[in-house]
Every structure is written in structure tokens, then in C-alpha cells.
Amino acid sequence: MKTTPIIEKLLKYIKEKPLSYHTPGHKNGQFIPDNLSKIWPEEIWQYDVTEIFDLDNLHYPEGCIAEAQKEVARIFNAKASYFLVNGTSVGIQASILALSYNKPIFVPRHVHKSIYSGIILANAEPIFLPVSYDDELGLPLGVEPNILKNYLSKYPQCKTIVLPNPTYQGISYKFRELVTLAKNNGLQVIVDEAHGSHFCLHNALPPSGLSDADIIIQSWHKTLPVLTQASVLHLGKGYQGPDISIYLNMLQTTSPSYLLLASLDGCQAFLGRVGYSLIDTTINNINNFKEKMTGLKNLKIIDNINNELIDPFKLCITSCKISGYQLSDILRVKYKIYVELAEENYCLLIFPINIENKNLSRLEEALLQIDLYCSNLSLKQFTNLTNVNIIPERKILLREAFFSEKEIIHLNEAEGRISGDFIIKYPPGIPLIIPGEVINKEILKILRKDILGYKVKDGISVVVE
Ligand SMILES: Cc1ncc(COP(=O)(O)O)c(C=O)c1O
């Protein structure tokens, strides 16, 4: 058994100095636009091959891709694992098609837009579950188990649920309890683990869906060292359902990038070798960093929200003096530190699984200086602009509204109209309103605040009634 089967096959192929009479058009890096040849090493192009002899086939893997996927399944204790070259989004959509085609599905309202598109593709009937919020920070936590219990008895015909684990902000909200409740009631559980690829690698991290859910989809590119878009779908050990590859093959490209596949392959071998110890060391480094940050007076690191489990690799910083937007701006402009997400009341940063001390020191120095700068400022009024703790009234079904005739109207005319489109800001990619829901005063108030970034100045799509 090779430890990096895809990389080894690529190396063997490149060593032959092959003459390419096939795709891609750059012919193993022989024809590179000059502006790119100056900045990308030629070797990178040589690895950008296609599914030719001996390099296997992502849609029907039998060789090096199959071997690498098996290795991932072993490391992650999955029944089977599948490489994804179009992010977690494609894995989520395939899962919903596989388990919920034409059927009801429980969906917490704070989920990522790929879940909504999966629902539209599958003509599934979403049953939206209300979500608890942290009022102070204005961020979503998750579904209360009691609420799920009520919905389970109200909708006994619904046999699938999709749960995010963790949220964008790294909160793994009552996850075990929710999965157990769902499984005990005969549901199949799809877990959007886009932000939790590292969870099952170390027991000090929040629980992964891999222990008892049915389909778990992870954006390795978000927290692990692989190229952007590279993700993995795992089947849980107890998965009993349709062959997921049928749905993945329908949605994934027939020209998968070997740069992405090789990055997944390299990462799986790396994790198998040093995953636990690396994460162990990094958690220690992060804890030491947080310990040093306890002296901050005007900035605060949030490491406890409602006593829920939070991913230590996510750093949520709030301030009594400046907004999350201001903090993000100062970090970027003055210190060239780019954060993942800024909201009114907090700023979110993501640590790599292997953080070097010099990078931690640079962040530490910046936060100490900003803290000092803030001491002369007056206290900030805490406003909760983003708390959309409400599910807007729904007049028509999501899919029906999505495909219906629409018109674009000005915000001033939109109250009471049915939304024809998703209104989403990215990050975090969670819709404020979805097709079929009624645009109300609260929603309009949020849309009118430029600072919140919903970008709907020129008009809003509504269903023609
Ligand atoms: C919670 C959540 N789920 C799913 C996705 C989709 O992941 P990908 O970008 O890998 O398609 C994202 C991306 O931001 C996300 O934040």
C-alpha cells in the first residue's frame, strides 16, 4: 500500500517526459501564457494532468484515487470516503439528492446556501427549524433539542435532517444530543462539517459527525492544508442508503483537477502520520496565546458561549470600544492581518492546524497595540443589527418561488412582496431571506444598512403575483 498513491502515479508519469496529444491545452506546461510563466513555476503545470492511463478516474475509481480514498476512510473511521473537487457544496447537494428527493427534510434556518440549492435540486420539502441566537454577539448557535423533539412528533413523515457542525463561528451546538435524538427517531443525518474537518483527529476538539451520523461532508480546504475547493464526503459506519457516487457523478466535473486531488492525497498521508501530534501542539500554542490575551482591557477573546463547545481553531474577538468591522479594518490596514469574517459585534479569525510562533506573536503584538489604542475611546453602544432570530412568513414553496416569474423592484416598494431570490452575504453564506418568504419591515431595515453588506441597493427580486 502506497502512502500517497495519487502523487506517486503523477511523479511516475511526469518522469516519463510524456508528449501530450490530449487535454488540457497547456500540454503538460509546454504552452504557458507569459504573464503566468513569470509567476507560476513550470512544475505546477506538469501536475495539472487529466484522467489518462494509470491516473484513475474520479467517477469510477479503481486505481490510485480509490486507494487514496480508502486511506482517508481508514484515518477518519468512515465506511467510505469520496474526494470532492467542487467544495463541500457539491457533497451537500449530492447528499440531499440521495436522501431527500421529493421528500421532507428538517433544516435549521441558519444553514449555508449550498443546502438550500440542494433542496431546490432535489425538490425536497424543507421543514425549517428555528435556531437560538447569542443576543449579545448576534450570532446563531443552533437548534434546541426540545424544539427538534416537538418537530419530530409534528412531522413523523420526515426522515432526514441536515445539521451544521460547527457553525461558521466554530460552535458545535448540542450536536451529540441532536444527532442521538434524530437517530433514535429513525432519521438519517447529513452533517455539514465544512468547518470541522479536523474534529475527529483529536479528542480535545468538539465531536465530529463521523461517530454516528450518516453522511458527513468536510471542506478540507477551510481548515486543513489543501487547495481551495478540495473537500471530502464520508459515509458514516452505519450508512444505509443509495450509492452516493451516482449523485456525485451527476454533479461533479468530468475533468477533475489533479492539483486538487494531489493536495487531498498529500494531506491524508500527512494527517495519518502527524495529525494528532500536530493538533495537540497547536492547541497548546493557541491556549498559551489565549492565556496571554487575558490581560486585554478593551478587546476580548470569546472562548465561552452558553457553555457550548467551541472549536479552538476559531478565534472570535469582540470589543467594548470598536465594532468588529473597525477591528478588522485596523488589523488589515495597519498590520496586514486579514480576518475571516467581520460583523458588527465581533471579528472571526481562523488558526491553521500548524501555527508558527512568529505568526502568533505578530497577531499578539497587533492586538496588544489595538487594545492600547482603544483605551482612549469611549464605550461603544452594543447594537444587534444582524439578529434575524425570526423566520419570515413563507407564502409559497422555496422551489416554486425560485422557478417562478420574477421582477426587480426598489426596496421602498418591497414590503409585503414575496422574495424571488436568496439574499445572502458572503461570508458567511447564510441567507437572510429565501425565495418564497415575505419581505417584512425587519428584513428591509437590515437591507438598508450598507454596513451589513447585503448589496441590494439597485433593487430586489420578487415573485410576480
Ligand atoms: C457552513 C458551511 N457549509 C458549507 C459551505 C460550502 O463549502 P465549500 O466552500 O467547500 O463548497 C460553507 C462555505 O463557506 C460553509 O461555511
Coordinates of C-alpha atoms and ligand atoms in Angstrom, one line a residue:
M1 CA 0.0 0.0 0.0
K2 CA 1.4 3.4 -1.1
T3 CA 1.0 6.3 1.4
T4 CA 0.4 8.9 -1.4
P5 CA -0.9 6.8 -4.3
I6 CA -2.0 9.7 -6.5
I7 CA 1.2 11.7 -6.0
E8 CA 3.3 8.6 -6.7
K9 CA 1.4 8.0 -10.0
L10 CA 1.8 11.6 -11.0
L11 CA 5.5 11.5 -10.3
K12 CA 5.9 8.3 -12.4
Y13 CA 4.0 9.9 -15.3
I14 CA 6.0 13.2 -15.2
K15 CA 9.3 11.3 -15.1
E16 CA 8.5 9.7 -18.4
K17 CA 8.6 13.1 -20.1
P18 CA 5.4 12.3 -21.9
L19 CA 4.3 14.1 -25.1
S20 CA 0.7 15.3 -24.7
Y21 CA -1.8 14.9 -27.5
H22 CA -4.7 15.3 -25.1
T23 CA -6.3 17.8 -22.8
P24 CA -5.5 20.2 -21.0
G25 CA -4.5 22.7 -23.6
H26 CA -1.3 23.8 -21.9
K27 CA 0.1 20.3 -22.8
N28 CA 1.9 19.5 -19.5
G29 CA 3.1 23.1 -19.2
Q30 CA 4.6 23.5 -22.7
F31 CA 2.4 26.4 -23.5
I32 CA 2.0 28.9 -20.7
P33 CA 0.8 32.5 -21.1
D34 CA 3.9 34.6 -20.5
N35 CA 2.3 36.6 -17.7
L36 CA 1.7 33.4 -15.8
S37 CA 5.0 31.7 -16.6
K38 CA 6.7 34.6 -14.7
I39 CA 4.9 33.8 -11.5
W40 CA 3.9 30.1 -11.5
P41 CA 6.7 27.6 -11.6
E42 CA 6.5 25.3 -14.7
E43 CA 6.4 22.2 -12.5
I44 CA 2.9 23.2 -11.2
W45 CA 1.6 22.9 -14.8
Q46 CA 3.1 19.5 -15.2
Y47 CA 1.0 18.2 -12.3
D48 CA -2.2 19.6 -13.9
V49 CA -3.0 16.5 -15.8
T50 CA -6.2 14.8 -16.7
E51 CA -7.7 11.3 -16.2
I52 CA -5.4 9.5 -18.6
F53 CA -4.0 6.0 -18.4
D54 CA -2.9 4.8 -15.0
L55 CA -4.1 8.0 -13.3
D56 CA -7.6 6.6 -12.5
N57 CA -11.0 8.1 -12.8
L58 CA -12.7 10.1 -10.1
H59 CA -16.1 8.9 -11.2
Y60 CA -15.3 5.2 -11.3
P61 CA -12.1 4.9 -9.2
E62 CA -10.2 1.6 -9.2
G63 CA -6.6 2.7 -9.0
C64 CA -4.7 5.5 -7.2
I65 CA -7.8 7.6 -6.4
A66 CA -9.6 4.5 -5.0
E67 CA -6.5 3.8 -2.9
A68 CA -6.2 7.3 -1.6
Q69 CA -9.9 7.5 -0.7
K70 CA -9.6 4.2 1.2
E71 CA -6.8 5.6 3.2
V72 CA -8.9 8.6 4.1
A73 CA -11.8 6.3 5.2
R74 CA -9.3 4.4 7.4
I75 CA -7.9 7.6 9.1
F76 CA -11.4 9.1 9.6
N77 CA -13.0 5.8 10.6
A78 CA -15.6 6.1 7.8
K79 CA -17.4 3.4 5.9
A80 CA -16.2 5.1 2.7
S81 CA -14.8 8.5 1.7
Y82 CA -15.1 10.4 -1.6
F83 CA -12.9 13.2 -2.9
L84 CA -14.8 16.3 -4.0
V85 CA -13.4 18.9 -6.4
N86 CA -16.2 21.4 -6.1
G87 CA -16.1 22.0 -2.4
T88 CA -18.4 20.8 0.3
S89 CA -21.2 22.4 -1.7
V90 CA -21.3 19.6 -4.2
G91 CA -21.3 16.9 -1.4
I92 CA -24.2 18.5 0.3
Q93 CA -26.2 18.7 -2.9
A94 CA -25.5 15.1 -3.7
S95 CA -26.5 14.0 -0.2
I96 CA -29.8 15.8 -0.3
L97 CA -30.5 14.3 -3.7
A98 CA -29.6 10.9 -2.4
L99 CA -31.7 11.0 0.8
S100 CA -34.4 13.6 0.2
Y101 CA -35.5 13.6 -3.4
N102 CA -39.2 14.6 -3.3
K103 CA -39.3 14.1 0.4
P104 CA -39.4 16.3 3.5
I105 CA -36.1 17.3 5.3
F106 CA -35.5 19.1 8.6
V107 CA -33.3 22.2 8.0
P108 CA -32.1 24.6 10.7
R109 CA -32.7 28.1 9.3
H110 CA -29.0 29.2 9.7
V111 CA -27.5 26.8 7.2
H112 CA -25.2 27.6 4.2
K113 CA -26.7 28.4 0.8
S114 CA -25.5 25.1 -0.7
I115 CA -28.1 23.3 1.5
Y116 CA -30.9 25.5 0.0
S117 CA -29.7 24.8 -3.5
G118 CA -29.6 21.1 -2.7
I119 CA -33.2 21.3 -1.6
I120 CA -34.2 23.0 -4.8
L121 CA -32.4 20.5 -7.0
A122 CA -33.9 17.6 -5.1
N123 CA -37.4 19.1 -5.0
A124 CA -37.2 18.3 -1.2
E125 CA -39.7 19.9 1.2
P126 CA -37.8 21.9 3.8
I127 CA -39.2 22.0 7.3
F128 CA -37.3 24.9 8.8
L129 CA -36.2 24.6 12.5
P130 CA -35.9 27.8 14.4
V131 CA -32.4 28.5 15.8
S132 CA -31.3 30.0 19.1
Y133 CA -29.0 33.1 18.9
D134 CA -26.5 34.6 21.2
D135 CA -28.1 38.0 21.6
E136 CA -25.1 39.9 22.7
L137 CA -22.9 38.9 19.8
G138 CA -25.8 38.5 17.3
L139 CA -24.6 35.1 16.1
P140 CA -26.5 31.9 15.5
L141 CA -26.0 29.0 18.0
G142 CA -28.1 26.1 16.8
V143 CA -31.3 24.1 17.3
E144 CA -32.5 23.4 20.8
P145 CA -33.1 19.6 21.3
N146 CA -36.6 20.3 22.7
I147 CA -37.5 22.1 19.5
L148 CA -36.3 19.2 17.4
K149 CA -38.4 16.8 19.7
N150 CA -41.5 18.9 19.0
Y151 CA -40.9 18.9 15.3
L152 CA -40.2 15.1 15.3
S153 CA -43.7 14.5 16.7
K154 CA -45.3 17.1 14.5
Y155 CA -43.7 15.8 11.3
P156 CA -43.3 12.0 11.7
Q157 CA -43.1 11.6 7.9
C158 CA -39.8 13.5 7.8
K159 CA -36.9 11.0 7.9
T160 CA -33.9 13.2 7.1
I161 CA -32.2 16.1 8.9
V162 CA -29.2 18.2 7.9
L163 CA -27.1 19.8 10.7
P164 CA -24.1 22.1 10.6
N165 CA -21.2 21.1 12.8
P166 CA -19.8 23.5 13.8
T167 CA -21.3 26.8 12.8
Y168 CA -19.2 29.3 10.8
Q169 CA -18.1 30.7 14.1
G170 CA -17.0 27.3 15.3
I171 CA -19.8 26.5 17.7
S172 CA -20.8 22.8 17.9
Y173 CA -24.2 23.4 19.4
K174 CA -25.6 20.5 21.4
F175 CA -24.5 18.4 18.4
R176 CA -24.3 14.9 20.1
E177 CA -27.7 15.4 21.7
L178 CA -29.3 16.4 18.4
V179 CA -27.7 13.5 16.4
T180 CA -28.7 11.0 19.1
L181 CA -32.3 12.3 19.1
A182 CA -32.5 12.2 15.3
K183 CA -31.0 8.7 15.1
N184 CA -33.3 7.3 17.9
N185 CA -36.2 8.6 15.9
G186 CA -35.1 6.8 12.7
L187 CA -33.8 9.8 10.8
Q188 CA -30.8 9.8 8.5
V189 CA -28.4 12.6 9.4
I190 CA -26.4 14.7 6.9
V191 CA -23.7 16.7 8.6
D192 CA -22.4 19.9 7.0
E193 CA -18.9 19.6 8.6
A194 CA -17.4 22.3 6.3
H195 CA -15.7 23.9 9.2
G196 CA -14.9 20.8 11.2
S197 CA -12.6 18.6 9.0
H198 CA -10.1 18.4 11.8
F199 CA -12.6 17.5 14.6
C200 CA -12.2 13.7 14.5
L201 CA -8.4 14.0 14.5
H202 CA -8.1 14.9 18.2
N203 CA -10.3 14.2 21.3
A204 CA -9.9 17.7 22.7
L205 CA -11.9 19.1 19.8
P206 CA -15.7 19.2 19.6
P207 CA -17.3 15.9 18.4
S208 CA -17.3 15.0 14.7
G209 CA -20.4 13.7 12.9
L210 CA -18.2 10.7 11.9
S211 CA -19.1 8.9 15.2
D212 CA -22.7 8.4 14.4
A213 CA -24.1 10.4 11.5
D214 CA -24.9 9.0 8.0
I215 CA -23.2 11.4 5.6
I216 CA -20.5 13.9 6.7
I217 CA -19.1 16.5 4.3
Q218 CA -16.0 18.4 5.1
S219 CA -14.3 21.4 3.4
W220 CA -10.7 20.3 4.0
H221 CA -9.6 23.4 2.3
K222 CA -11.1 25.5 5.1
T223 CA -9.0 24.2 8.0
L224 CA -6.5 21.7 6.6
P225 CA -3.6 22.3 4.2
V226 CA -5.1 21.6 0.8
L227 CA -6.0 23.7 -2.2
T228 CA -9.2 25.7 -2.2
Q229 CA -12.3 23.6 -3.3
A230 CA -10.7 20.3 -2.2
S231 CA -13.2 18.6 0.1
V232 CA -14.2 15.1 1.3
L233 CA -17.6 13.4 1.7
H234 CA -17.6 10.5 4.2
L235 CA -20.2 7.8 4.8
G236 CA -20.7 7.0 8.4
K237 CA -20.1 3.4 9.5
G238 CA -23.8 2.8 9.8
Y239 CA -24.8 4.4 6.5
Q240 CA -27.5 2.5 4.6
G241 CA -28.8 4.3 1.6
P242 CA -28.4 4.8 -2.1
D243 CA -25.0 4.7 -3.7
I244 CA -23.8 8.3 -3.2
S245 CA -21.4 8.2 -6.1
I246 CA -24.3 8.2 -8.6
Y247 CA -25.3 11.6 -7.4
L248 CA -21.7 12.9 -7.1
N249 CA -21.0 11.8 -10.6
M250 CA -24.1 13.7 -11.8
L251 CA -22.9 17.0 -10.2
Q252 CA -19.1 16.8 -10.3
T253 CA -17.0 17.8 -13.3
T254 CA -15.7 15.0 -15.6
S255 CA -12.4 16.9 -15.7
P256 CA -11.3 16.9 -12.0
S257 CA -8.2 18.9 -11.2
Y258 CA -5.2 16.7 -10.3
L259 CA -3.8 19.6 -8.4
L260 CA -6.8 19.4 -6.0
L261 CA -6.7 15.5 -5.9
A262 CA -3.0 15.5 -5.2
S263 CA -3.4 18.1 -2.4
L264 CA -6.0 15.8 -0.8
D265 CA -3.8 12.8 -1.2
G266 CA -0.8 14.6 0.3
C267 CA -2.9 15.9 3.1
Q268 CA -4.3 12.4 4.0
A269 CA -0.8 10.9 4.3
F270 CA 0.3 13.9 6.4
L271 CA -2.7 13.6 8.7
G272 CA -2.2 9.9 9.1
R273 CA 1.4 10.5 10.1
V274 CA 1.3 13.5 12.3
G275 CA -2.4 14.7 12.5
Y276 CA -2.8 14.0 16.2
S277 CA 0.5 15.3 17.5
L278 CA 0.4 18.4 15.3
I279 CA -3.1 19.4 16.5
D280 CA -2.0 18.6 20.1
T281 CA 0.9 21.0 19.8
T282 CA -1.2 23.7 18.1
I283 CA -3.9 23.5 20.7
N284 CA -1.3 24.1 23.3
N285 CA 0.1 27.1 21.4
I286 CA -3.3 28.6 20.9
N287 CA -4.1 28.1 24.6
N288 CA -0.9 29.8 25.6
F289 CA -1.7 32.7 23.2
K290 CA -5.2 33.0 24.7
E291 CA -3.8 33.0 28.2
K292 CA -1.5 35.9 27.2
M293 CA -4.5 37.7 25.8
T294 CA -6.5 37.6 29.1
G295 CA -4.9 40.9 30.1
L296 CA -6.6 42.8 27.3
K297 CA -8.8 45.5 28.6
N298 CA -10.7 46.7 25.6
L299 CA -10.7 43.7 23.4
K300 CA -12.0 40.3 24.5
I301 CA -11.5 36.8 23.2
I302 CA -14.7 34.8 23.3
D303 CA -14.0 31.3 24.4
N304 CA -17.2 30.5 26.0
I305 CA -20.7 31.0 24.5
N306 CA -23.5 29.5 26.5
N307 CA -21.1 26.8 27.8
E308 CA -21.1 25.2 24.3
L309 CA -18.2 23.6 22.7
I310 CA -16.2 25.9 20.5
D311 CA -13.5 25.0 18.0
P312 CA -10.2 26.3 19.5
F313 CA -9.0 27.0 15.9
K314 CA -11.6 29.7 15.6
L315 CA -10.8 33.0 17.3
C316 CA -13.8 35.3 18.0
I317 CA -12.8 38.7 19.2
T318 CA -15.1 41.4 20.5
S319 CA -14.6 44.9 21.9
C320 CA -16.4 47.3 24.2
K321 CA -14.9 50.2 22.2
I322 CA -14.9 49.4 18.5
S323 CA -17.0 47.3 16.2
G324 CA -15.9 44.1 14.5
Y325 CA -15.8 46.0 11.2
Q326 CA -13.4 48.6 12.7
L327 CA -11.2 45.9 14.3
S328 CA -11.0 44.0 11.0
D329 CA -10.1 47.3 9.2
I330 CA -7.3 48.2 11.7
L331 CA -5.9 44.7 11.5
R332 CA -5.9 44.7 7.7
V333 CA -4.7 48.3 7.1
K334 CA -2.2 48.7 9.8
Y335 CA -0.9 45.2 10.4
K336 CA -1.7 43.4 7.1
I337 CA -3.6 40.8 9.1
Y338 CA -6.7 39.6 7.2
V339 CA -9.6 38.1 9.2
E340 CA -12.2 35.5 8.1
L341 CA -15.3 37.5 8.9
A342 CA -16.2 40.8 10.5
E343 CA -19.6 41.6 11.9
E344 CA -20.9 44.5 14.0
N345 CA -20.1 42.9 17.3
Y346 CA -17.2 40.6 16.6
C347 CA -14.4 39.6 14.3
L348 CA -13.5 36.0 13.4
L349 CA -10.1 34.6 12.7
I350 CA -9.1 31.0 11.8
F351 CA -5.9 29.4 13.0
P352 CA -4.1 26.9 10.9
I353 CA -3.5 23.5 12.3
N354 CA 0.2 24.2 12.4
I355 CA 0.6 27.7 13.7
E356 CA 4.1 29.1 13.9
N357 CA 5.0 31.1 17.0
K358 CA 6.2 34.0 14.8
N359 CA 2.7 34.3 13.3
L360 CA 1.1 34.1 16.8
S361 CA 3.5 36.8 18.0
R362 CA 2.6 39.1 15.1
L363 CA -1.1 38.8 16.0
E364 CA -0.4 39.1 19.7
E365 CA 1.6 42.3 19.1
A366 CA -1.2 43.8 16.9
L367 CA -3.9 43.0 19.4
L368 CA -1.9 44.5 22.3
Q369 CA -1.4 47.7 20.3
I370 CA -5.0 48.0 19.3
D371 CA -6.1 47.3 22.9
L372 CA -3.9 50.3 24.0
Y373 CA -5.3 52.5 21.2
C374 CA -8.8 51.7 22.3
S375 CA -8.2 52.8 25.9
N376 CA -8.8 56.4 24.9
L377 CA -12.0 55.7 23.1
S378 CA -15.4 55.9 24.7
L379 CA -17.6 52.8 25.3
K380 CA -19.4 51.5 22.2
Q381 CA -23.1 51.1 22.2
F382 CA -23.8 47.4 21.6
T383 CA -26.3 47.1 18.8
N384 CA -27.6 44.0 17.4
L385 CA -28.1 44.6 13.8
T386 CA -27.9 41.1 12.5
N387 CA -30.2 39.2 14.8
V388 CA -32.7 37.7 12.5
N389 CA -34.0 35.3 15.0
I390 CA -37.2 35.2 13.1
I391 CA -38.2 33.0 10.2
P392 CA -40.0 35.3 7.8
E393 CA -43.5 34.2 6.9
R394 CA -43.5 31.8 3.9
K395 CA -46.2 32.3 1.2
I396 CA -45.0 29.8 -1.5
L397 CA -42.7 26.9 -1.6
L398 CA -39.0 27.5 -2.0
R399 CA -38.6 25.7 -5.3
E400 CA -41.9 27.1 -6.7
A401 CA -40.7 30.6 -5.9
F402 CA -37.2 30.0 -7.3
F403 CA -38.6 29.0 -10.7
S404 CA -41.5 31.4 -10.9
E405 CA -41.7 34.7 -12.9
K406 CA -39.9 37.5 -11.1
E407 CA -39.4 41.2 -11.3
I408 CA -36.8 43.6 -9.8
I409 CA -38.3 46.4 -7.7
H410 CA -36.9 49.1 -5.4
L411 CA -36.6 48.3 -1.7
N412 CA -39.1 51.1 -1.0
E413 CA -41.8 49.0 -2.8
A414 CA -40.8 45.6 -1.4
E415 CA -42.6 45.4 1.9
G416 CA -45.1 42.5 1.8
R417 CA -43.9 41.1 -1.5
I418 CA -42.6 37.5 -1.9
S419 CA -38.9 37.2 -2.4
G420 CA -37.9 35.7 -5.7
D421 CA -34.3 35.1 -4.8
F422 CA -31.9 34.4 -1.9
I423 CA -30.5 37.5 -0.2
I424 CA -27.1 36.4 1.1
K425 CA -23.9 38.0 2.1
Y426 CA -20.7 36.0 1.9
P427 CA -19.2 35.3 4.3
P428 CA -20.9 33.6 6.0
G429 CA -23.2 32.5 3.1
I430 CA -26.3 32.2 5.3
P431 CA -29.4 33.6 3.6
L432 CA -31.3 36.4 5.3
I433 CA -34.3 35.6 3.2
I434 CA -35.1 32.8 0.7
P435 CA -37.4 32.6 -2.3
G436 CA -41.0 32.2 -1.2
E437 CA -40.6 34.2 2.0
V438 CA -42.4 37.5 2.6
I439 CA -40.2 40.6 2.8
N440 CA -41.1 42.4 6.1
K441 CA -40.0 45.6 7.9
E442 CA -37.3 43.9 9.9
I443 CA -35.7 42.5 6.8
L444 CA -35.9 45.8 5.0
K445 CA -34.2 47.5 8.0
I446 CA -31.3 45.2 7.7
L447 CA -31.1 45.5 3.9
R448 CA -30.9 49.3 4.1
K449 CA -27.9 49.2 6.4
D450 CA -25.0 49.4 3.9
I451 CA -22.5 48.4 6.5
L452 CA -24.1 44.9 6.8
G453 CA -23.1 44.2 3.3
Y454 CA -26.2 42.7 1.7
K455 CA -25.6 44.8 -1.5
V456 CA -29.2 45.2 -2.7
K457 CA -29.1 48.9 -3.5
D458 CA -30.3 48.7 -7.0
G459 CA -33.3 46.5 -6.3
I460 CA -34.7 43.3 -5.1
S461 CA -36.1 40.3 -6.9
V462 CA -39.7 39.5 -6.1
V463 CA -42.2 37.0 -7.4
V464 CA -44.7 38.4 -9.9
E465 CA -48.1 37.7 -8.2
Ligands
LIG1 C1 -21.2 26.2 6.9 C2 -20.8 26.0 5.5 N1 -21.2 24.9 4.8 C3 -20.9 24.7 3.6 C4 -20.0 25.5 2.9 C5 -19.7 25.2 1.5 O1 -18.3 24.8 1.4 P1 -17.4 24.9 0.1 O2 -17.0 26.3 0.0 O3 -16.3 23.9 0.4 O4 -18.3 24.5 -1.0 C6 -19.5 26.7 3.6 C7 -18.6 27.6 2.9 O5 -18.4 28.7 3.3 C8 -19.9 26.9 4.9 O6 -19.5 28.0 5.6

